[in-house]
Amino acid sequence: MAAAQRDNHADVIVIGAGLAGLVAANELADRGKRVILLEQEPAHFIGGQAHWSLGGLFMVDTPEQRRMGIRDSLDLAQRDWAGSAQFDRPEDQIPRQWAKAYLEFAAGDMRAWLHDLGLRWFPVVGWAERGDGRAEGHGNSVPRFHITWGTGPGVVAPFAQRVHAYVATGRIDARFRHQVSHIIQQGGHIKGVSGEVLADDQGPIGAQTNRHEVGEFEVYAPSLIVASGGIGGNLEMVRENWPTERLGPAPSRMVSGVPAHVDGRMLKVAQAAGGHIINGDRMWHYCEGLRNWDPIWPNHGIRILPGPSSLWFDAHGTRLPDPALPGFDTLGTLKAILASGQDYSWFILSQKIIQKEFALSGSEQNPDLTSGTWAEVLRARIFSGGKAPVPVEAFKKHGADFVVAETLSDLVRGMNEIADVPLDEAHIRAQIEARDAQVDNPFAKDRQIQAIHAARNYRGDRLIRTAKPHRLLDRANGPLIAVRLSILTRKTLGGLHTTLESQMIGADGAPLPGLFAVGEAAGFGGGGYHGYNALEGTFLGGCLFSGRQAGRSDQIA
């Protein structure tokens, strides 16, 4: 139907065709509502950031966990969440309620709901964010990271397919390249939105698209849902909100873990209409970023998902202290790196470690899991002939951040060629030799070696995720590898303050009629249901849950 002939009135407007927006639109259409779905990017960008994800979901006490010998419970998950969130602000009252509700969902009907939609999960449950070493502190006590077969595209697919089906019936009117700039209000009530129609752009999914305006639009509805994402692709906004007192100064150089369209512009539009952002200083950025040798979006960064064995050094060549270990405490490690006075760090490892422990975050970097076939997984991760998965080997060969050498002398020489701070070989050698002396028996005083032994007690880690302890300087374990790591932007943990039904709350604490927010725009629920730390798998999970809450809200008549 031509744009001029379209009915510009609907029951609900959904702004953003990422995962949270798709879920909300489907839930509303299931209820018989007519929905106008607006998205500033082209139609083939559907799914937003979720498309690029590894597809990991935080779920509790699942059949996948039980088959791997993992004993989990809602009570244990609640303890872990409380220790990680560290809620300590008056405005955390509703985020606390969101956390409780999400955990009940994750331990309740989340898996059955998704299973009925066709989602399936890789049988080895991942153990992400293993924690800061305190029983009452941050971290997952047990593995809870369920990787979806098909990765991010596999999570998006059933919701995108249902949207397409509703578009065919006219229940959902999807309008891409429609950029919202203003929320229309009259007498305290929502009337609709206005904005610009952008020129078509057939660039590859995730690439930066044009902002050429070719027209204007207005559409009308008494309710609207903001599902526009966060600010991770806008480094200026990241720095404006950076928690300097808590983490140290913002890095002078970062790589972007999300596309450029994750720009935060819609958050300002929502604020102009009365929405209120809380916890804007709570962020989730990774320490293991690589410059993508084959970039899709500007300043494109990829995250290493490390096993526990790589030695982690600051920019001066000093080993980071426990709990700044690979895969344990993201923000604690970020703080330790920035305390060095530099904004980068180093991994040093062996070929045996990279073969078993290195994975790269994202659907495009895990073609075997994205394919959803066991044959591809076995070929890539078990029968690899001593090599890491193909995307990892490609980074090792082409990536500007990798150094490979047969001897430590040659390795440090190569590291100094790409370092900002000169490294001393003797200082690094002494630390590696001390570590190597700890691996000849199952006993050790080195906390990282103890962590490796503990990881290998979990058969999932022992099978495909954690290398057997070995001496790094023994040439029998393959060449030495060093990786220069950058800070990689990813998620904002705060966002638009909302009720448990995803209705926006104004600065005065009162709900705003007709205004709703979901996904990262709402801090994944309530304005920040993570608190200060994420347990991983809770970003996609928060998009699913908050989108569902909005779509089922009684406040949308």
Coordinates of C-alpha atoms in Angstrom, one line a residue:
M1 CA 0.0 0.0 0.0
A2 CA 1.4 3.4 -0.9
A3 CA 2.4 5.6 2.0
A4 CA -0.1 8.3 1.0
Q5 CA -2.9 5.7 1.2
R6 CA -1.9 4.3 4.6
D7 CA -4.1 4.7 7.6
N8 CA -2.0 6.8 10.0
H9 CA -4.0 5.9 13.0
A10 CA -3.4 2.9 15.3
D11 CA -4.0 1.7 18.8
V12 CA -0.3 1.7 19.6
I13 CA 2.9 3.0 18.1
V14 CA 6.1 1.0 18.7
I15 CA 9.3 2.8 18.0
G16 CA 12.1 0.4 17.2
A17 CA 12.2 -3.0 15.5
G18 CA 14.8 -4.5 17.7
L19 CA 14.0 -7.6 19.8
A20 CA 12.0 -5.8 22.5
G21 CA 10.0 -3.8 20.0
L22 CA 9.2 -7.0 18.0
V23 CA 8.1 -8.8 21.1
A24 CA 5.8 -5.9 22.2
A25 CA 4.3 -5.5 18.7
N26 CA 3.5 -9.2 18.5
E27 CA 2.0 -9.3 22.0
L28 CA -0.2 -6.3 21.1
A29 CA -1.2 -7.8 17.8
D30 CA -2.1 -11.1 19.6
R31 CA -4.6 -9.0 21.6
G32 CA -6.2 -7.6 18.5
K33 CA -4.5 -4.2 18.6
R34 CA -3.5 -2.4 15.5
V35 CA 0.2 -1.4 15.7
I36 CA 2.3 1.0 13.7
L37 CA 5.9 -0.2 14.0
L38 CA 8.5 2.6 13.2
E39 CA 12.2 1.9 12.6
Q40 CA 14.8 4.4 11.4
E41 CA 16.9 1.7 9.8
P42 CA 16.1 -0.4 6.7
A43 CA 13.9 -3.4 6.8
H44 CA 16.8 -5.9 6.6
F45 CA 18.1 -4.5 9.9
I46 CA 15.2 -6.0 11.7
G47 CA 16.1 -7.4 15.1
G48 CA 18.6 -4.6 15.9
Q49 CA 21.5 -5.5 18.2
A50 CA 20.0 -8.9 19.0
H51 CA 20.9 -10.0 15.5
W52 CA 24.6 -9.5 16.3
S53 CA 24.5 -11.3 19.7
L54 CA 25.6 -14.7 20.6
G55 CA 22.0 -15.5 21.6
G56 CA 22.8 -16.2 25.3
L57 CA 19.9 -16.3 27.7
F58 CA 20.0 -16.3 31.5
M59 CA 17.6 -19.0 32.6
V60 CA 17.3 -20.8 35.9
D61 CA 17.0 -24.5 36.8
T62 CA 16.5 -25.7 33.2
P63 CA 16.7 -29.2 31.7
E64 CA 19.9 -28.2 30.0
Q65 CA 21.5 -27.3 33.4
R66 CA 20.3 -30.5 35.0
R67 CA 21.6 -32.6 32.2
M68 CA 25.0 -31.0 32.8
G69 CA 24.9 -31.8 36.5
I70 CA 24.2 -28.2 37.5
R71 CA 22.0 -27.7 40.6
D72 CA 20.3 -24.3 40.3
S73 CA 17.4 -22.7 42.0
L74 CA 15.4 -19.5 42.1
D75 CA 16.7 -18.8 45.6
L76 CA 20.4 -19.1 44.5
A77 CA 19.7 -16.9 41.4
Q78 CA 18.1 -14.3 43.6
R79 CA 21.1 -14.3 46.0
D80 CA 23.5 -14.0 43.0
W81 CA 21.5 -11.1 41.5
A82 CA 21.3 -9.2 44.8
G83 CA 25.1 -9.6 45.3
S84 CA 25.7 -8.3 41.8
A85 CA 23.1 -5.6 41.6
Q86 CA 24.1 -4.0 44.9
F87 CA 21.0 -1.8 44.8
D88 CA 21.7 1.3 46.9
R89 CA 19.6 4.2 45.6
P90 CA 16.0 5.4 46.4
E91 CA 15.2 5.1 42.7
D92 CA 16.1 1.4 42.8
Q93 CA 12.8 0.6 44.3
I94 CA 11.1 -0.4 41.0
P95 CA 14.2 -1.9 39.5
R96 CA 14.3 -4.2 42.5
Q97 CA 10.8 -5.3 41.6
W98 CA 11.7 -5.8 38.0
A99 CA 14.7 -8.0 39.1
K100 CA 12.4 -10.2 41.2
A101 CA 9.9 -10.5 38.4
Y102 CA 12.5 -11.3 35.8
L103 CA 14.1 -14.0 38.0
E104 CA 10.7 -15.6 38.6
F105 CA 10.2 -15.5 34.8
A106 CA 13.6 -17.0 34.1
A107 CA 13.0 -19.8 36.6
G108 CA 9.4 -20.1 35.5
D109 CA 7.7 -20.0 32.1
M110 CA 10.4 -18.3 30.1
R111 CA 11.9 -21.5 28.7
A112 CA 8.5 -23.1 27.9
W113 CA 7.3 -19.9 26.2
L114 CA 10.4 -19.7 24.0
H115 CA 10.5 -23.4 23.3
D116 CA 6.9 -23.2 22.1
L117 CA 8.1 -20.5 19.6
G118 CA 10.8 -22.9 18.3
L119 CA 13.9 -21.8 20.2
R120 CA 16.4 -24.5 21.2
W121 CA 19.7 -24.3 23.1
F122 CA 23.2 -25.6 22.8
P123 CA 23.4 -28.4 25.5
V124 CA 26.6 -27.1 27.2
V125 CA 25.5 -24.2 29.5
G126 CA 28.1 -21.5 29.7
W127 CA 29.5 -20.1 32.9
A128 CA 29.7 -16.4 32.4
E129 CA 30.7 -13.7 35.0
R130 CA 32.1 -16.2 37.6
G131 CA 32.4 -13.4 40.1
D132 CA 34.5 -11.5 42.5
G133 CA 35.3 -14.3 44.8
R134 CA 32.8 -13.5 47.6
A135 CA 29.9 -15.7 48.3
E136 CA 27.8 -12.6 48.9
G137 CA 29.3 -10.6 46.1
H138 CA 29.0 -10.4 42.3
G139 CA 28.8 -13.3 40.0
N140 CA 27.0 -16.5 38.9
S141 CA 27.4 -19.3 41.4
V142 CA 26.6 -21.8 38.6
P143 CA 26.5 -21.9 34.8
R144 CA 23.3 -20.2 33.5
F145 CA 24.3 -18.9 30.0
H146 CA 22.1 -20.8 27.5
I147 CA 23.3 -20.2 23.9
T148 CA 20.5 -20.4 21.4
W149 CA 21.0 -22.6 18.4
G150 CA 21.2 -20.1 15.6
T151 CA 22.7 -17.5 18.0
G152 CA 21.2 -14.0 17.8
P153 CA 19.4 -14.5 14.5
G154 CA 17.9 -17.6 16.0
V155 CA 16.4 -15.6 18.9
V156 CA 15.1 -12.9 16.5
A157 CA 13.6 -15.2 13.9
P158 CA 10.3 -16.3 15.5
F159 CA 9.4 -12.8 16.5
A160 CA 10.3 -11.4 13.1
Q161 CA 8.4 -14.1 11.3
R162 CA 5.3 -13.3 13.4
V163 CA 5.6 -9.6 12.7
H164 CA 5.8 -10.4 8.9
A165 CA 2.7 -12.5 9.3
Y166 CA 0.8 -9.7 11.0
V167 CA 2.0 -7.2 8.4
A168 CA 0.4 -9.5 5.8
T169 CA -2.9 -9.3 7.6
G170 CA -2.7 -5.6 8.2
R171 CA -2.6 -5.9 12.0
I172 CA 0.9 -4.5 12.1
D173 CA 2.0 -1.6 9.8
A174 CA 5.8 -1.7 9.7
R175 CA 7.4 1.5 8.4
F176 CA 11.2 1.4 8.0
R177 CA 13.4 4.5 7.5
H178 CA 11.0 6.5 9.7
Q179 CA 13.0 8.5 12.3
V180 CA 10.9 9.8 15.2
S181 CA 11.9 13.3 16.4
H182 CA 8.9 14.4 18.4
I183 CA 6.2 12.9 20.6
I184 CA 2.9 14.7 20.0
Q185 CA 0.9 15.5 23.2
Q186 CA -2.2 17.4 23.9
G187 CA -3.7 18.1 27.3
G188 CA -1.4 15.6 29.0
H189 CA -2.4 12.8 26.6
I190 CA -0.4 11.1 23.9
K191 CA -1.6 11.8 20.4
G192 CA 1.2 10.4 18.2
V193 CA 4.6 11.1 16.9
S194 CA 6.2 13.0 14.0
G195 CA 9.6 12.8 12.3
E196 CA 11.5 12.4 9.1
V197 CA 11.3 9.8 6.3
L198 CA 14.9 8.8 5.5
A199 CA 16.2 7.9 2.0
D200 CA 16.5 4.2 1.2
D201 CA 19.8 2.5 2.1
Q202 CA 20.7 -1.0 1.0
G203 CA 24.0 -1.1 2.8
P204 CA 24.9 -4.3 4.6
I205 CA 23.1 -5.0 7.9
G206 CA 24.8 -3.2 10.7
A207 CA 26.6 -0.7 8.5
Q208 CA 26.2 3.1 9.1
T209 CA 23.2 4.3 7.0
N210 CA 22.5 7.7 5.5
R211 CA 20.4 10.3 7.2
H212 CA 19.2 12.0 4.1
E213 CA 15.6 13.3 4.7
V214 CA 13.2 12.8 1.9
G215 CA 10.0 13.6 3.6
E216 CA 8.1 14.0 6.9
F217 CA 5.4 12.0 8.6
E218 CA 2.9 12.0 11.5
V219 CA 1.2 9.0 12.9
Y220 CA -1.4 8.9 15.7
A221 CA -2.2 6.6 18.6
P222 CA -3.1 7.0 22.2
S223 CA -0.2 4.8 23.4
L224 CA 3.4 4.5 22.3
I225 CA 6.3 2.2 23.3
V226 CA 9.9 3.4 23.0
A227 CA 12.1 0.4 22.1
S228 CA 15.0 2.3 20.6
G229 CA 18.0 0.9 22.4
G230 CA 20.8 2.5 24.3
I231 CA 23.8 4.7 23.7
G232 CA 26.7 2.3 23.1
G233 CA 27.3 3.4 19.6
N234 CA 27.5 7.1 20.6
L235 CA 30.9 7.4 22.3
E236 CA 30.3 11.0 23.2
M237 CA 27.2 10.1 25.2
V238 CA 29.1 7.2 26.8
R239 CA 31.7 9.6 28.0
E240 CA 29.1 12.2 29.2
N241 CA 27.6 9.5 31.5
W242 CA 30.8 7.8 32.5
P243 CA 31.0 7.0 36.3
T244 CA 34.5 8.6 36.9
E245 CA 34.3 8.4 40.7
R246 CA 33.4 4.7 40.6
L247 CA 35.5 3.4 37.7
G248 CA 38.1 6.0 37.0
P249 CA 38.4 8.4 34.0
A250 CA 36.7 7.4 30.8
P251 CA 39.1 5.8 28.3
S252 CA 40.5 8.1 25.7
R253 CA 40.2 5.3 23.2
M254 CA 37.4 2.8 22.9
V255 CA 36.1 0.5 20.2
S256 CA 32.4 0.2 19.6
G257 CA 30.7 -3.1 20.3
V258 CA 27.4 -2.0 18.7
P259 CA 26.4 -0.3 15.4
A260 CA 26.3 3.4 14.9
H261 CA 22.5 3.6 15.0
V262 CA 22.6 2.7 18.8
D263 CA 22.9 6.5 19.3
G264 CA 20.6 7.4 22.2
R265 CA 18.7 10.0 20.2
M266 CA 15.2 8.6 21.0
L267 CA 16.0 8.8 24.8
K268 CA 16.2 12.6 24.4
V269 CA 12.9 12.6 22.5
A270 CA 11.3 10.6 25.3
Q271 CA 12.7 12.9 28.0
A272 CA 11.3 15.9 26.1
A273 CA 7.9 14.3 26.5
G274 CA 8.2 13.8 30.2
G275 CA 10.2 10.6 30.5
H276 CA 12.8 10.4 33.2
I277 CA 16.1 8.6 33.0
I278 CA 17.6 7.0 36.1
N279 CA 20.9 5.3 36.7
G280 CA 22.4 6.8 33.6
D281 CA 25.9 6.3 35.1
R282 CA 25.5 2.5 35.3
M283 CA 27.1 0.9 32.3
W284 CA 28.4 -2.4 31.0
H285 CA 31.5 -2.2 28.9
Y286 CA 33.9 -5.0 28.2
C287 CA 37.7 -5.1 28.7
E288 CA 38.5 -7.7 26.0
G289 CA 37.8 -5.7 22.9
L290 CA 39.6 -6.2 19.6
R291 CA 39.7 -3.9 16.6
N292 CA 37.8 -5.8 13.9
W293 CA 40.1 -6.5 11.0
D294 CA 37.0 -6.7 8.7
P295 CA 34.7 -4.0 10.1
I296 CA 31.0 -3.5 9.4
W297 CA 30.2 -0.4 11.4
P298 CA 32.5 2.5 12.4
N299 CA 35.2 1.8 15.0
H300 CA 33.9 -1.8 15.0
G301 CA 35.0 -3.8 18.0
I302 CA 34.6 -7.5 18.7
R303 CA 34.8 -9.0 22.2
I304 CA 36.8 -12.1 23.1
L305 CA 34.8 -14.5 25.3
P306 CA 37.7 -15.9 27.2
G307 CA 38.1 -19.1 29.2
P308 CA 39.9 -18.7 32.5
S309 CA 43.5 -19.5 31.5
S310 CA 45.0 -16.5 29.6
L311 CA 47.4 -14.4 31.8
W312 CA 46.1 -10.8 32.0
F313 CA 48.6 -7.9 32.2
D314 CA 48.1 -4.2 32.4
A315 CA 49.7 -1.9 29.8
H316 CA 52.9 -1.8 31.9
G317 CA 53.3 -5.6 31.9
T318 CA 52.1 -6.2 35.4
R319 CA 49.7 -9.1 36.0
L320 CA 46.2 -7.9 37.0
P321 CA 45.2 -8.9 40.6
D322 CA 42.5 -11.4 41.5
P323 CA 39.5 -11.1 40.8
A324 CA 40.6 -9.5 37.5
L325 CA 40.7 -12.8 35.8
P326 CA 39.3 -13.7 32.3
G327 CA 35.5 -14.2 32.5
F328 CA 35.1 -13.3 36.2
D329 CA 34.4 -9.7 37.1
T330 CA 33.9 -7.4 34.1
L331 CA 33.6 -4.0 35.9
G332 CA 36.1 -4.9 38.6
T333 CA 38.6 -5.7 35.8
L334 CA 37.7 -2.5 34.0
K335 CA 38.4 -0.5 37.1
A336 CA 41.8 -2.2 37.6
I337 CA 42.8 -1.5 34.0
L338 CA 41.9 2.2 34.2
A339 CA 43.8 2.4 37.5
S340 CA 47.0 1.7 35.5
G341 CA 46.7 5.0 33.8
Q342 CA 46.2 3.4 30.4
D343 CA 43.1 2.3 28.6
Y344 CA 44.3 -1.0 27.2
S345 CA 45.7 -4.3 28.6
W346 CA 47.2 -7.6 27.4
F347 CA 46.4 -11.3 27.2
I348 CA 49.4 -13.6 27.0
L349 CA 48.6 -17.3 26.2
S350 CA 49.5 -20.4 24.3
Q351 CA 48.1 -22.0 21.2
K352 CA 46.6 -24.7 23.4
I353 CA 44.7 -22.0 25.2
I354 CA 43.4 -20.1 22.2
Q355 CA 42.4 -23.4 20.6
K356 CA 40.0 -24.3 23.4
E357 CA 39.2 -21.1 25.3
F358 CA 38.8 -18.3 22.8
A359 CA 35.4 -17.5 21.4
L360 CA 34.4 -14.2 19.8
S361 CA 31.1 -12.6 20.7
G362 CA 28.4 -12.3 18.1
S363 CA 26.5 -14.3 15.5
E364 CA 28.9 -13.5 12.7
Q365 CA 31.9 -14.8 14.6
N366 CA 30.3 -18.1 15.5
P367 CA 29.1 -19.6 12.2
D368 CA 28.9 -23.1 13.6
L369 CA 26.5 -22.1 16.4
T370 CA 24.7 -19.7 14.0
S371 CA 24.2 -22.6 11.6
G372 CA 22.5 -24.6 14.3
T373 CA 24.1 -27.9 13.2
W374 CA 26.1 -30.3 15.3
A375 CA 28.3 -31.2 12.4
E376 CA 29.6 -27.6 12.1
V377 CA 30.1 -27.4 15.9
L378 CA 32.1 -30.6 16.0
R379 CA 34.2 -29.6 13.0
A380 CA 35.0 -26.1 14.4
R381 CA 35.5 -26.9 18.1
I382 CA 36.4 -30.5 18.6
F383 CA 38.0 -31.8 15.4
S384 CA 39.9 -28.6 14.6
G385 CA 43.4 -30.1 14.2
G386 CA 44.9 -28.0 17.0
K387 CA 43.5 -24.8 15.6
A388 CA 41.1 -22.4 17.2
P389 CA 37.7 -21.8 15.4
V390 CA 38.1 -20.3 12.0
P391 CA 37.1 -16.7 12.9
V392 CA 39.6 -16.7 15.8
E393 CA 42.4 -18.0 13.6
A394 CA 41.4 -15.2 11.1
F395 CA 41.8 -12.6 13.8
K396 CA 45.1 -14.2 14.9
K397 CA 46.4 -13.9 11.3
H398 CA 44.9 -10.5 10.2
G399 CA 44.1 -8.7 13.5
A400 CA 46.2 -5.6 14.3
D401 CA 46.0 -6.5 18.0
F402 CA 47.6 -10.0 17.8
V403 CA 51.3 -11.0 18.2
V404 CA 52.4 -14.6 17.6
A405 CA 55.9 -15.8 18.3
E406 CA 57.9 -18.9 19.2
T407 CA 59.9 -17.3 22.1
L408 CA 59.0 -14.9 24.8
S409 CA 61.8 -12.5 23.6
D410 CA 60.2 -12.3 20.2
L411 CA 56.7 -12.0 21.6
V412 CA 57.7 -9.0 23.8
R413 CA 59.5 -7.4 20.9
G414 CA 56.3 -7.7 18.8
M415 CA 54.2 -6.4 21.7
N416 CA 56.4 -3.3 21.9
E417 CA 55.8 -2.6 18.3
I418 CA 52.1 -2.0 19.0
A419 CA 52.3 -0.8 22.6
D420 CA 52.0 2.7 23.9
V421 CA 54.0 1.9 27.0
P422 CA 57.3 0.0 26.6
L423 CA 57.3 -3.5 28.1
D424 CA 60.2 -5.1 30.0
E425 CA 60.8 -8.7 29.0
A426 CA 62.4 -9.7 32.3
H427 CA 59.5 -8.4 34.3
I428 CA 57.0 -10.3 32.2
R429 CA 59.2 -13.5 32.1
A430 CA 59.5 -13.5 35.9
Q431 CA 55.7 -13.5 36.3
I432 CA 55.1 -16.2 33.7
E433 CA 57.8 -18.4 35.2
A434 CA 56.2 -18.1 38.6
R435 CA 52.8 -19.0 37.2
D436 CA 54.3 -21.9 35.2
A437 CA 55.8 -23.4 38.4
Q438 CA 52.2 -23.8 39.8
V439 CA 50.9 -26.1 37.1
D440 CA 52.8 -29.4 37.7
N441 CA 50.3 -30.8 40.2
P442 CA 46.7 -30.3 41.2
F443 CA 47.7 -28.1 44.1
A444 CA 48.5 -24.4 43.7
K445 CA 48.5 -21.1 45.6
D446 CA 48.0 -19.1 42.4
R447 CA 44.4 -18.0 42.4
Q448 CA 44.1 -18.3 38.7
I449 CA 45.4 -21.8 38.7
Q450 CA 42.9 -22.6 41.4
A451 CA 40.2 -21.1 39.3
I452 CA 41.2 -23.3 36.3
H453 CA 41.0 -26.4 38.4
A454 CA 37.6 -25.4 39.7
A455 CA 36.4 -24.7 36.1
R456 CA 37.5 -28.1 35.0
N457 CA 35.3 -29.7 37.7
Y458 CA 32.4 -28.6 35.5
R459 CA 32.3 -31.1 32.6
G460 CA 31.0 -28.5 30.2
D461 CA 34.2 -26.4 30.8
R462 CA 36.4 -29.5 30.8
L463 CA 35.0 -30.6 27.4
I464 CA 35.0 -27.5 25.3
R465 CA 35.9 -24.4 27.3
T466 CA 38.9 -24.8 29.6
A467 CA 42.4 -26.0 28.6
K468 CA 44.3 -28.4 30.8
P469 CA 46.8 -26.4 32.9
H470 CA 50.2 -26.4 31.2
R471 CA 53.4 -24.3 31.1
L472 CA 53.1 -21.4 28.7
L473 CA 56.9 -21.3 28.1
D474 CA 57.1 -24.9 27.1
R475 CA 57.3 -24.9 23.3
A476 CA 55.4 -28.1 23.1
N477 CA 52.3 -26.1 23.8
G478 CA 52.5 -24.2 20.6
P479 CA 53.6 -20.6 19.8
L480 CA 53.0 -17.9 22.3
I481 CA 50.3 -15.4 21.6
A482 CA 49.8 -11.8 22.9
V483 CA 46.6 -9.8 22.4
R484 CA 46.3 -6.1 22.9
L485 CA 42.8 -5.5 24.4
S486 CA 40.8 -2.4 24.2
I487 CA 37.7 -1.2 26.2
L488 CA 34.6 -2.1 24.1
T489 CA 31.4 -0.3 24.6
R490 CA 28.2 -2.3 24.8
K491 CA 25.3 -1.7 27.2
T492 CA 23.8 1.0 29.4
L493 CA 22.3 -0.5 32.5
G494 CA 20.2 2.5 33.3
G495 CA 17.4 4.0 31.3
L496 CA 13.8 5.4 31.3
H497 CA 12.1 4.8 34.6
T498 CA 9.1 2.5 34.2
T499 CA 6.5 0.7 36.2
L500 CA 6.3 -3.1 36.2
E501 CA 4.0 -2.8 33.1
S502 CA 6.7 -0.8 31.3
Q503 CA 4.8 2.5 31.6
M504 CA 7.1 5.5 31.9
I505 CA 7.4 7.3 35.1
G506 CA 8.0 11.1 35.2
A507 CA 10.5 13.0 37.3
D508 CA 7.7 13.5 39.9
G509 CA 7.2 9.8 40.3
A510 CA 3.9 9.6 38.6
P511 CA 3.2 7.2 35.6
L512 CA 2.8 9.0 32.3
P513 CA -0.4 8.0 30.5
G514 CA 0.2 6.4 27.2
L515 CA 4.0 6.3 27.3
F516 CA 5.9 3.1 27.7
A517 CA 9.6 2.0 27.3
V518 CA 11.2 -1.4 26.9
G519 CA 14.5 -3.1 26.3
E520 CA 17.8 -1.2 26.8
A521 CA 15.9 2.2 26.5
A522 CA 14.4 1.2 29.9
G523 CA 17.5 -0.2 31.4
F524 CA 16.1 -3.6 30.4
G525 CA 13.3 -3.0 32.9
G526 CA 12.3 -0.3 35.3
G527 CA 15.2 2.0 34.5
G528 CA 17.9 -0.5 35.5
Y529 CA 17.0 -4.0 36.8
H530 CA 20.7 -5.1 36.7
G531 CA 21.8 -2.5 39.3
Y532 CA 25.6 -2.1 39.0
N533 CA 26.5 -5.5 37.4
A534 CA 25.1 -7.9 34.8
L535 CA 25.1 -11.7 35.1
E536 CA 25.1 -12.0 31.3
G537 CA 22.3 -13.4 29.2
T538 CA 20.1 -10.8 30.9
F539 CA 20.3 -8.3 28.0
L540 CA 18.3 -10.4 25.5
G541 CA 16.3 -11.7 28.5
G542 CA 15.4 -8.2 29.6
C543 CA 14.3 -7.3 26.0
L544 CA 12.1 -10.4 25.9
F545 CA 10.6 -9.8 29.3
S546 CA 10.1 -6.1 29.2
G547 CA 8.6 -6.3 25.6
R548 CA 6.2 -8.9 26.8
Q549 CA 5.3 -6.9 29.9
A550 CA 4.4 -3.9 27.8
G551 CA 2.6 -5.9 25.2
R552 CA 0.4 -7.5 27.9
S553 CA -0.1 -4.3 29.9
D554 CA -3.6 -3.5 31.1
Q555 CA -2.6 0.2 30.8
I556 CA -2.9 -0.2 27.0
A557 CA -6.6 -0.4 26.6

